[in-house]
């Protein structure tokens, strides 16, 4: 399909309203049965009202079509919303190659590839990088750290998703090639590896666990932490990272519960260590 001309039946205000609804309300009224479906339908509503008579059968069918199960990474997922808007416009213009089943199949087909790339890129790479910079700036109680993270993340998310939305609307089905095929798989794998490296770097820099146990001997002091560092430096932080990953990924323990557990363990452990050193 050739690159379509923008705003043939839709105007800029309607398209922008659709994008704003998606980026603001993509996770509204979620459930296991629908997830982002209602957010998607809500973003499509102004477009459908512009293309079809709200009392017509076409309008009802289109709104129903966009209310079925939908789930993807929201920021990169704006590309799918933009593509769908463009396809609905082409369908309303009378393009016989595009029907409701084609639009729905394309949405469903893009959910997985876009989610794979988006989840690897945003939670797996961008967020850890921004958090590491923010934590570095925020050391000592500097308010610049959280401000940097909030501003930088929102700028990247909003500007990036807006660009992808309009690019999807502009290219239509031609943008599918960006997220399907061998190239997309290689990009996803590269981003996943990079995200893993970044997460490991953040953990190594900011996770600190020590055993402040020093046993007084007859002629010397036995420092347990120095012994562990001599055998395997940063062994305890590494174990904490693996244990955290295991409980969250395999046992589905929430981060809040894990933090509370670590607090209790630290409190009890400090008491035990203090008692040992007092002997």
Short mmCIF file of N, CA and C in Angstrom, two decimals, residues 3-149:
data_model
loop_
_atom_site.label_atom_id
_atom_site.label_comp_id
_atom_site.label_asym_id
_atom_site.label_seq_id
_atom_site.Cartn_x
_atom_site.Cartn_y
_atom_site.Cartn_z
N UNK A 3 2.05 5.17 0.54
CA UNK A 3 1.94 6.11 1.64
C UNK A 3 0.71 6.98 1.46
N UNK A 4 -0.16 6.98 2.46
CA UNK A 4 -1.41 7.69 2.33
C UNK A 4 -1.26 9.18 2.66
N UNK A 5 -2.10 9.98 2.10
CA UNK A 5 -2.09 11.41 2.38
C UNK A 5 -2.86 11.64 3.68
N UNK A 6 -2.29 12.44 4.55
CA UNK A 6 -2.91 12.68 5.85
C UNK A 6 -4.15 13.55 5.74
N UNK A 7 -5.04 13.34 6.71
CA UNK A 7 -6.20 14.18 6.91
C UNK A 7 -7.09 14.27 5.66
N UNK A 8 -7.48 13.13 5.12
CA UNK A 8 -8.39 13.12 3.98
C UNK A 8 -9.83 13.28 4.44
N UNK A 9 -10.22 12.52 5.43
CA UNK A 9 -11.54 12.69 6.03
C UNK A 9 -11.44 13.23 7.46
N UNK A 10 -10.31 12.96 8.09
CA UNK A 10 -10.09 13.40 9.46
C UNK A 10 -9.34 14.73 9.47
N UNK A 11 -9.53 15.50 10.52
CA UNK A 11 -8.77 16.73 10.69
C UNK A 11 -7.75 16.54 11.79
N UNK A 12 -6.81 17.45 11.88
CA UNK A 12 -5.71 17.34 12.83
C UNK A 12 -6.21 17.30 14.27
N UNK A 13 -7.25 18.06 14.57
CA UNK A 13 -7.78 18.10 15.93
C UNK A 13 -8.33 16.74 16.35
N UNK A 14 -9.04 16.08 15.45
CA UNK A 14 -9.60 14.76 15.76
C UNK A 14 -8.51 13.73 15.98
N UNK A 15 -7.51 13.73 15.11
CA UNK A 15 -6.41 12.77 15.23
C UNK A 15 -5.65 13.00 16.53
N UNK A 16 -5.40 14.27 16.85
CA UNK A 16 -4.67 14.58 18.09
C UNK A 16 -5.50 14.18 19.32
N UNK A 17 -6.81 14.36 19.25
CA UNK A 17 -7.67 13.96 20.35
C UNK A 17 -7.61 12.46 20.56
N UNK A 18 -7.56 11.70 19.47
CA UNK A 18 -7.45 10.25 19.57
C UNK A 18 -6.14 9.86 20.24
N UNK A 19 -5.04 10.49 19.82
CA UNK A 19 -3.73 10.19 20.44
C UNK A 19 -3.74 10.53 21.92
N UNK A 20 -4.27 11.69 22.29
CA UNK A 20 -4.30 12.12 23.69
C UNK A 20 -5.08 11.14 24.55
N UNK A 21 -6.20 10.67 24.03
CA UNK A 21 -7.00 9.70 24.77
C UNK A 21 -6.23 8.39 24.97
N UNK A 22 -5.51 7.96 23.95
CA UNK A 22 -4.76 6.72 24.08
C UNK A 22 -3.65 6.84 25.11
N UNK A 23 -2.85 7.87 25.03
CA UNK A 23 -1.69 7.98 25.92
C UNK A 23 -2.11 8.25 27.36
N UNK A 24 -3.30 8.86 27.55
CA UNK A 24 -3.76 9.17 28.90
C UNK A 24 -4.62 8.06 29.51
N UNK A 25 -5.34 7.32 28.68
CA UNK A 25 -6.33 6.39 29.21
C UNK A 25 -6.19 4.97 28.67
N UNK A 26 -4.97 4.58 28.23
CA UNK A 26 -4.82 3.25 27.64
C UNK A 26 -5.06 2.13 28.64
N UNK A 27 -4.89 2.39 29.92
CA UNK A 27 -5.09 1.35 30.92
C UNK A 27 -6.34 1.59 31.76
N UNK A 28 -7.29 2.35 31.23
CA UNK A 28 -8.51 2.63 31.98
C UNK A 28 -9.42 1.40 31.96
N UNK A 29 -10.09 1.13 33.09
CA UNK A 29 -11.09 0.04 33.18
C UNK A 29 -10.53 -1.28 32.69
N UNK A 30 -9.35 -1.64 33.16
CA UNK A 30 -8.73 -2.89 32.72
C UNK A 30 -9.31 -4.09 33.45
N UNK A 31 -9.25 -5.23 32.80
CA UNK A 31 -9.64 -6.51 33.39
C UNK A 31 -8.92 -7.59 32.62
N UNK A 32 -8.89 -8.80 33.15
CA UNK A 32 -8.20 -9.90 32.45
C UNK A 32 -8.90 -10.23 31.13
N UNK A 33 -10.15 -9.91 31.03
CA UNK A 33 -10.91 -10.23 29.83
C UNK A 33 -10.66 -9.22 28.71
N UNK A 34 -10.40 -7.94 29.09
CA UNK A 34 -10.28 -6.89 28.07
C UNK A 34 -8.93 -6.17 28.09
N UNK A 35 -8.31 -6.03 29.27
CA UNK A 35 -7.05 -5.30 29.44
C UNK A 35 -7.15 -3.90 28.83
N UNK A 36 -6.46 -3.61 27.71
CA UNK A 36 -6.45 -2.24 27.19
C UNK A 36 -7.56 -1.98 26.16
N UNK A 37 -8.49 -2.89 26.02
CA UNK A 37 -9.50 -2.78 24.96
C UNK A 37 -10.34 -1.52 25.10
N UNK A 38 -10.80 -1.20 26.30
CA UNK A 38 -11.66 -0.04 26.47
C UNK A 38 -10.89 1.27 26.28
N UNK A 39 -9.62 1.27 26.67
CA UNK A 39 -8.80 2.44 26.40
C UNK A 39 -8.60 2.64 24.91
N UNK A 40 -8.44 1.53 24.19
CA UNK A 40 -8.29 1.60 22.73
C UNK A 40 -9.58 2.11 22.10
N UNK A 41 -10.72 1.56 22.53
CA UNK A 41 -12.01 1.98 21.97
C UNK A 41 -12.28 3.45 22.28
N UNK A 42 -11.90 3.89 23.47
CA UNK A 42 -12.10 5.29 23.85
C UNK A 42 -11.27 6.22 22.97
N UNK A 43 -10.06 5.79 22.62
CA UNK A 43 -9.23 6.62 21.75
C UNK A 43 -9.75 6.64 20.32
N UNK A 44 -10.45 5.59 19.91
CA UNK A 44 -10.98 5.52 18.55
C UNK A 44 -12.32 6.24 18.41
N UNK A 45 -12.99 6.51 19.51
CA UNK A 45 -14.34 7.07 19.45
C UNK A 45 -14.43 8.38 18.66
N UNK A 46 -13.56 9.40 18.91
CA UNK A 46 -13.68 10.64 18.13
C UNK A 46 -13.43 10.43 16.64
N UNK A 47 -12.55 9.46 16.31
CA UNK A 47 -12.27 9.15 14.91
C UNK A 47 -13.49 8.53 14.25
N UNK A 48 -14.10 7.57 14.92
CA UNK A 48 -15.26 6.88 14.36
C UNK A 48 -16.45 7.83 14.21
N UNK A 49 -16.60 8.75 15.15
CA UNK A 49 -17.69 9.72 15.05
C UNK A 49 -17.49 10.66 13.86
N UNK A 50 -16.23 10.90 13.52
CA UNK A 50 -15.93 11.76 12.38
C UNK A 50 -16.14 11.01 11.06
N UNK A 51 -15.88 9.72 11.06
CA UNK A 51 -15.96 8.94 9.83
C UNK A 51 -17.36 8.41 9.55
N UNK A 52 -18.10 8.11 10.62
CA UNK A 52 -19.42 7.50 10.45
C UNK A 52 -20.48 8.27 11.26
N UNK A 53 -21.69 8.14 10.84
CA UNK A 53 -22.81 8.68 11.61
C UNK A 53 -22.93 7.88 12.91
N UNK A 54 -22.91 8.54 14.08
CA UNK A 54 -22.99 7.82 15.36
C UNK A 54 -24.20 6.91 15.49
N UNK A 55 -25.22 7.13 14.68
CA UNK A 55 -26.42 6.29 14.74
C UNK A 55 -26.39 5.17 13.70
N UNK A 56 -25.32 5.13 12.91
CA UNK A 56 -25.27 4.16 11.82
C UNK A 56 -24.78 2.80 12.30
N UNK A 57 -25.03 1.79 11.48
CA UNK A 57 -24.57 0.44 11.76
C UNK A 57 -23.05 0.36 11.70
N UNK A 58 -22.44 1.09 10.76
CA UNK A 58 -20.98 1.08 10.61
C UNK A 58 -20.28 1.57 11.87
N UNK A 59 -20.86 2.61 12.48
CA UNK A 59 -20.28 3.17 13.70
C UNK A 59 -20.33 2.15 14.84
N UNK A 60 -21.49 1.51 15.01
CA UNK A 60 -21.66 0.54 16.09
C UNK A 60 -20.73 -0.66 15.89
N UNK A 61 -20.63 -1.12 14.66
CA UNK A 61 -19.76 -2.26 14.38
C UNK A 61 -18.29 -1.91 14.63
N UNK A 62 -17.89 -0.71 14.23
CA UNK A 62 -16.50 -0.30 14.42
C UNK A 62 -16.17 -0.16 15.91
N UNK A 63 -17.07 0.43 16.67
CA UNK A 63 -16.83 0.61 18.10
C UNK A 63 -16.78 -0.74 18.80
N UNK A 64 -17.64 -1.65 18.39
CA UNK A 64 -17.63 -2.99 18.95
C UNK A 64 -16.35 -3.72 18.57
N UNK A 65 -15.89 -3.51 17.34
CA UNK A 65 -14.68 -4.15 16.86
C UNK A 65 -13.46 -3.73 17.68
N UNK A 66 -13.45 -2.50 18.13
CA UNK A 66 -12.31 -1.99 18.88
C UNK A 66 -12.48 -2.13 20.40
N UNK A 67 -13.51 -2.87 20.82
CA UNK A 67 -13.73 -3.10 22.24
C UNK A 67 -13.39 -4.52 22.66
N UNK A 68 -12.87 -5.32 21.74
CA UNK A 68 -12.48 -6.68 22.09
C UNK A 68 -11.08 -6.65 22.70
N UNK A 69 -10.63 -7.79 23.20
CA UNK A 69 -9.36 -7.88 23.92
C UNK A 69 -8.21 -7.23 23.14
N UNK A 70 -7.46 -6.40 23.87
CA UNK A 70 -6.28 -5.76 23.27
C UNK A 70 -5.27 -5.51 24.38
N UNK A 71 -4.01 -5.83 24.09
CA UNK A 71 -2.97 -5.62 25.10
C UNK A 71 -1.61 -5.54 24.43
N UNK A 72 -0.89 -4.46 24.74
CA UNK A 72 0.47 -4.30 24.23
C UNK A 72 1.19 -3.30 25.11
N UNK A 73 2.44 -3.00 24.80
CA UNK A 73 3.17 -1.97 25.55
C UNK A 73 2.61 -0.61 25.16
N UNK A 74 2.13 0.20 26.11
CA UNK A 74 1.35 1.40 25.75
C UNK A 74 2.10 2.45 24.92
N UNK A 75 3.38 2.72 25.25
CA UNK A 75 4.08 3.78 24.53
C UNK A 75 4.33 3.40 23.07
N UNK A 76 4.97 2.25 22.85
CA UNK A 76 5.16 1.80 21.46
C UNK A 76 3.84 1.37 20.84
N UNK A 77 2.88 1.02 21.69
CA UNK A 77 1.57 0.61 21.19
C UNK A 77 0.81 1.73 20.52
N UNK A 78 1.23 2.97 20.74
CA UNK A 78 0.58 4.09 20.06
C UNK A 78 0.74 3.97 18.54
N UNK A 79 1.77 3.26 18.10
CA UNK A 79 1.93 3.00 16.67
C UNK A 79 0.73 2.23 16.12
N UNK A 80 0.27 1.22 16.87
CA UNK A 80 -0.88 0.42 16.43
C UNK A 80 -2.13 1.28 16.37
N UNK A 81 -2.30 2.15 17.36
CA UNK A 81 -3.46 3.05 17.35
C UNK A 81 -3.43 3.95 16.12
N UNK A 82 -2.26 4.50 15.81
CA UNK A 82 -2.14 5.35 14.63
C UNK A 82 -2.42 4.60 13.35
N UNK A 83 -1.90 3.36 13.24
CA UNK A 83 -2.17 2.55 12.06
C UNK A 83 -3.66 2.29 11.91
N UNK A 84 -4.32 1.96 13.02
CA UNK A 84 -5.74 1.65 12.99
C UNK A 84 -6.56 2.87 12.56
N UNK A 85 -6.19 4.04 13.06
CA UNK A 85 -6.88 5.27 12.65
C UNK A 85 -6.76 5.46 11.14
N UNK A 86 -5.55 5.28 10.62
CA UNK A 86 -5.35 5.42 9.19
C UNK A 86 -6.14 4.41 8.38
N UNK A 87 -6.21 3.17 8.86
CA UNK A 87 -6.96 2.14 8.15
C UNK A 87 -8.46 2.41 8.19
N UNK A 88 -8.96 2.87 9.33
CA UNK A 88 -10.38 3.21 9.42
C UNK A 88 -10.73 4.34 8.45
N UNK A 89 -9.81 5.28 8.31
CA UNK A 89 -10.05 6.38 7.38
C UNK A 89 -10.08 5.86 5.94
N UNK A 90 -9.14 4.97 5.60
CA UNK A 90 -9.11 4.40 4.26
C UNK A 90 -10.35 3.55 3.99
N UNK A 91 -10.83 2.84 4.99
CA UNK A 91 -12.04 2.05 4.84
C UNK A 91 -13.25 2.95 4.59
N UNK A 92 -13.32 4.06 5.34
CA UNK A 92 -14.43 5.00 5.15
C UNK A 92 -14.37 5.68 3.78
N UNK A 93 -13.16 5.76 3.21
CA UNK A 93 -13.01 6.35 1.89
C UNK A 93 -13.43 5.38 0.78
N UNK A 94 -13.68 4.12 1.15
CA UNK A 94 -14.16 3.15 0.16
C UNK A 94 -13.11 2.18 -0.33
N UNK A 95 -11.96 2.08 0.37
CA UNK A 95 -10.93 1.12 -0.03
C UNK A 95 -11.44 -0.29 0.24
N UNK A 96 -11.69 -1.06 -0.81
CA UNK A 96 -12.30 -2.37 -0.67
C UNK A 96 -11.33 -3.41 -0.13
N UNK A 97 -10.03 -3.12 -0.16
CA UNK A 97 -9.05 -4.05 0.38
C UNK A 97 -9.05 -4.04 1.91
N UNK A 98 -9.64 -3.03 2.50
CA UNK A 98 -9.62 -2.88 3.96
C UNK A 98 -11.04 -3.03 4.50
N UNK A 99 -11.24 -4.06 5.30
CA UNK A 99 -12.53 -4.25 5.96
C UNK A 99 -12.31 -4.43 7.46
N UNK A 100 -13.39 -4.66 8.17
CA UNK A 100 -13.29 -4.78 9.62
C UNK A 100 -12.40 -5.93 10.07
N UNK A 101 -12.52 -7.07 9.40
CA UNK A 101 -11.71 -8.23 9.76
C UNK A 101 -10.23 -7.97 9.52
N UNK A 102 -9.91 -7.27 8.43
CA UNK A 102 -8.52 -6.95 8.13
C UNK A 102 -7.93 -6.05 9.21
N UNK A 103 -8.68 -5.02 9.61
CA UNK A 103 -8.19 -4.10 10.64
C UNK A 103 -7.98 -4.82 11.97
N UNK A 104 -8.94 -5.66 12.34
CA UNK A 104 -8.84 -6.37 13.61
C UNK A 104 -7.68 -7.37 13.58
N UNK A 105 -7.50 -8.06 12.46
CA UNK A 105 -6.40 -9.03 12.34
C UNK A 105 -5.06 -8.33 12.45
N UNK A 106 -4.94 -7.16 11.86
CA UNK A 106 -3.70 -6.42 11.92
C UNK A 106 -3.39 -5.98 13.35
N UNK A 107 -4.41 -5.51 14.06
CA UNK A 107 -4.24 -5.13 15.47
C UNK A 107 -3.73 -6.30 16.29
N UNK A 108 -4.39 -7.44 16.16
CA UNK A 108 -4.02 -8.62 16.93
C UNK A 108 -2.63 -9.10 16.55
N UNK A 109 -2.29 -9.04 15.26
CA UNK A 109 -0.99 -9.49 14.81
C UNK A 109 0.15 -8.63 15.29
N UNK A 110 -0.11 -7.34 15.54
CA UNK A 110 0.95 -6.43 15.97
C UNK A 110 1.10 -6.36 17.48
N UNK A 111 0.11 -6.83 18.23
CA UNK A 111 0.17 -6.73 19.69
C UNK A 111 1.44 -7.36 20.25
N UNK A 112 1.72 -8.60 19.85
CA UNK A 112 2.86 -9.32 20.39
C UNK A 112 4.21 -8.72 20.03
N UNK A 113 4.50 -8.51 18.72
CA UNK A 113 5.79 -7.93 18.35
C UNK A 113 6.05 -6.57 18.99
N UNK A 114 5.04 -5.71 19.02
CA UNK A 114 5.21 -4.37 19.62
C UNK A 114 5.44 -4.50 21.12
N UNK A 115 4.70 -5.39 21.78
CA UNK A 115 4.89 -5.60 23.21
C UNK A 115 6.28 -6.15 23.51
N UNK A 116 6.76 -7.07 22.67
CA UNK A 116 8.09 -7.63 22.88
C UNK A 116 9.18 -6.59 22.82
N UNK A 117 9.12 -5.74 21.80
CA UNK A 117 10.12 -4.68 21.66
C UNK A 117 9.94 -3.62 22.75
N UNK A 118 8.68 -3.23 23.00
CA UNK A 118 8.43 -2.17 23.99
C UNK A 118 8.81 -2.58 25.39
N UNK A 119 8.47 -3.81 25.80
CA UNK A 119 8.82 -4.26 27.15
C UNK A 119 10.32 -4.41 27.34
N UNK A 120 11.01 -4.79 26.28
CA UNK A 120 12.47 -4.88 26.36
C UNK A 120 13.12 -3.50 26.40
N UNK A 121 12.55 -2.57 25.66
CA UNK A 121 13.16 -1.26 25.54
C UNK A 121 12.86 -0.34 26.73
N UNK A 122 11.59 -0.28 27.16
CA UNK A 122 11.21 0.72 28.16
C UNK A 122 11.45 0.22 29.59
N UNK A 123 10.73 -0.82 30.08
CA UNK A 123 11.04 -1.28 31.44
C UNK A 123 12.41 -1.95 31.55
N UNK A 124 12.89 -2.54 30.45
CA UNK A 124 14.15 -3.27 30.51
C UNK A 124 15.39 -2.45 30.28
N UNK A 125 15.27 -1.27 29.64
CA UNK A 125 16.46 -0.49 29.33
C UNK A 125 16.32 0.97 29.75
N UNK A 126 15.32 1.67 29.22
CA UNK A 126 15.22 3.12 29.45
C UNK A 126 15.00 3.45 30.92
N UNK A 127 14.03 2.77 31.55
CA UNK A 127 13.73 3.06 32.96
C UNK A 127 14.93 2.79 33.87
N UNK A 128 15.63 1.63 33.76
CA UNK A 128 16.82 1.44 34.60
C UNK A 128 17.90 2.49 34.38
N UNK A 129 18.11 2.90 33.13
CA UNK A 129 19.13 3.93 32.86
C UNK A 129 18.75 5.25 33.53
N UNK A 130 17.49 5.67 33.35
CA UNK A 130 17.05 6.94 33.95
C UNK A 130 17.06 6.87 35.47
N UNK A 131 16.66 5.71 36.03
CA UNK A 131 16.68 5.56 37.48
C UNK A 131 18.10 5.60 38.04
N UNK A 132 19.03 4.99 37.35
CA UNK A 132 20.42 5.00 37.82
C UNK A 132 20.98 6.43 37.83
N UNK A 133 20.65 7.19 36.77
CA UNK A 133 21.10 8.59 36.74
C UNK A 133 20.41 9.38 37.84
N UNK A 134 19.09 9.17 38.01
CA UNK A 134 18.35 9.87 39.04
C UNK A 134 18.85 9.55 40.44
N UNK A 135 19.17 8.28 40.71
CA UNK A 135 19.69 7.90 42.02
C UNK A 135 21.05 8.52 42.27
N UNK A 136 21.86 8.60 41.21
CA UNK A 136 23.16 9.25 41.36
C UNK A 136 23.01 10.73 41.69
N UNK A 137 22.09 11.41 41.00
CA UNK A 137 21.86 12.83 41.27
C UNK A 137 21.20 13.05 42.62
N UNK A 138 20.41 12.06 43.08
CA UNK A 138 19.66 12.23 44.32
C UNK A 138 20.39 11.83 45.58
N UNK A 139 21.65 11.42 45.45
CA UNK A 139 22.40 11.04 46.65
C UNK A 139 22.56 12.24 47.57
N UNK A 140 22.40 11.97 48.86
CA UNK A 140 22.49 13.04 49.84
C UNK A 140 21.21 13.84 49.96
N UNK A 141 20.10 13.33 49.41
CA UNK A 141 18.83 14.03 49.53
C UNK A 141 18.61 15.13 48.51
N UNK A 142 19.39 15.13 47.41
CA UNK A 142 19.23 16.16 46.38
C UNK A 142 17.93 15.92 45.61
N UNK A 143 17.05 16.93 45.61
CA UNK A 143 15.74 16.78 44.96
C UNK A 143 15.86 16.72 43.44
N UNK A 144 17.05 17.03 42.90
CA UNK A 144 17.25 16.99 41.46
C UNK A 144 17.09 15.57 40.91
N UNK A 145 17.38 14.56 41.74
CA UNK A 145 17.29 13.17 41.29
C UNK A 145 15.88 12.78 40.86
N UNK A 146 14.88 12.87 41.76
CA UNK A 146 13.52 12.51 41.33
C UNK A 146 12.96 13.43 40.27
N UNK A 147 13.32 14.72 40.31
CA UNK A 147 12.85 15.65 39.28
C UNK A 147 13.37 15.23 37.91
N UNK A 148 14.66 14.88 37.86
CA UNK A 148 15.25 14.43 36.59
C UNK A 148 14.51 13.23 36.04
N UNK A 149 14.24 12.23 36.90
CA UNK A 149 13.58 11.02 36.42
C UNK A 149 12.17 11.32 35.92
#
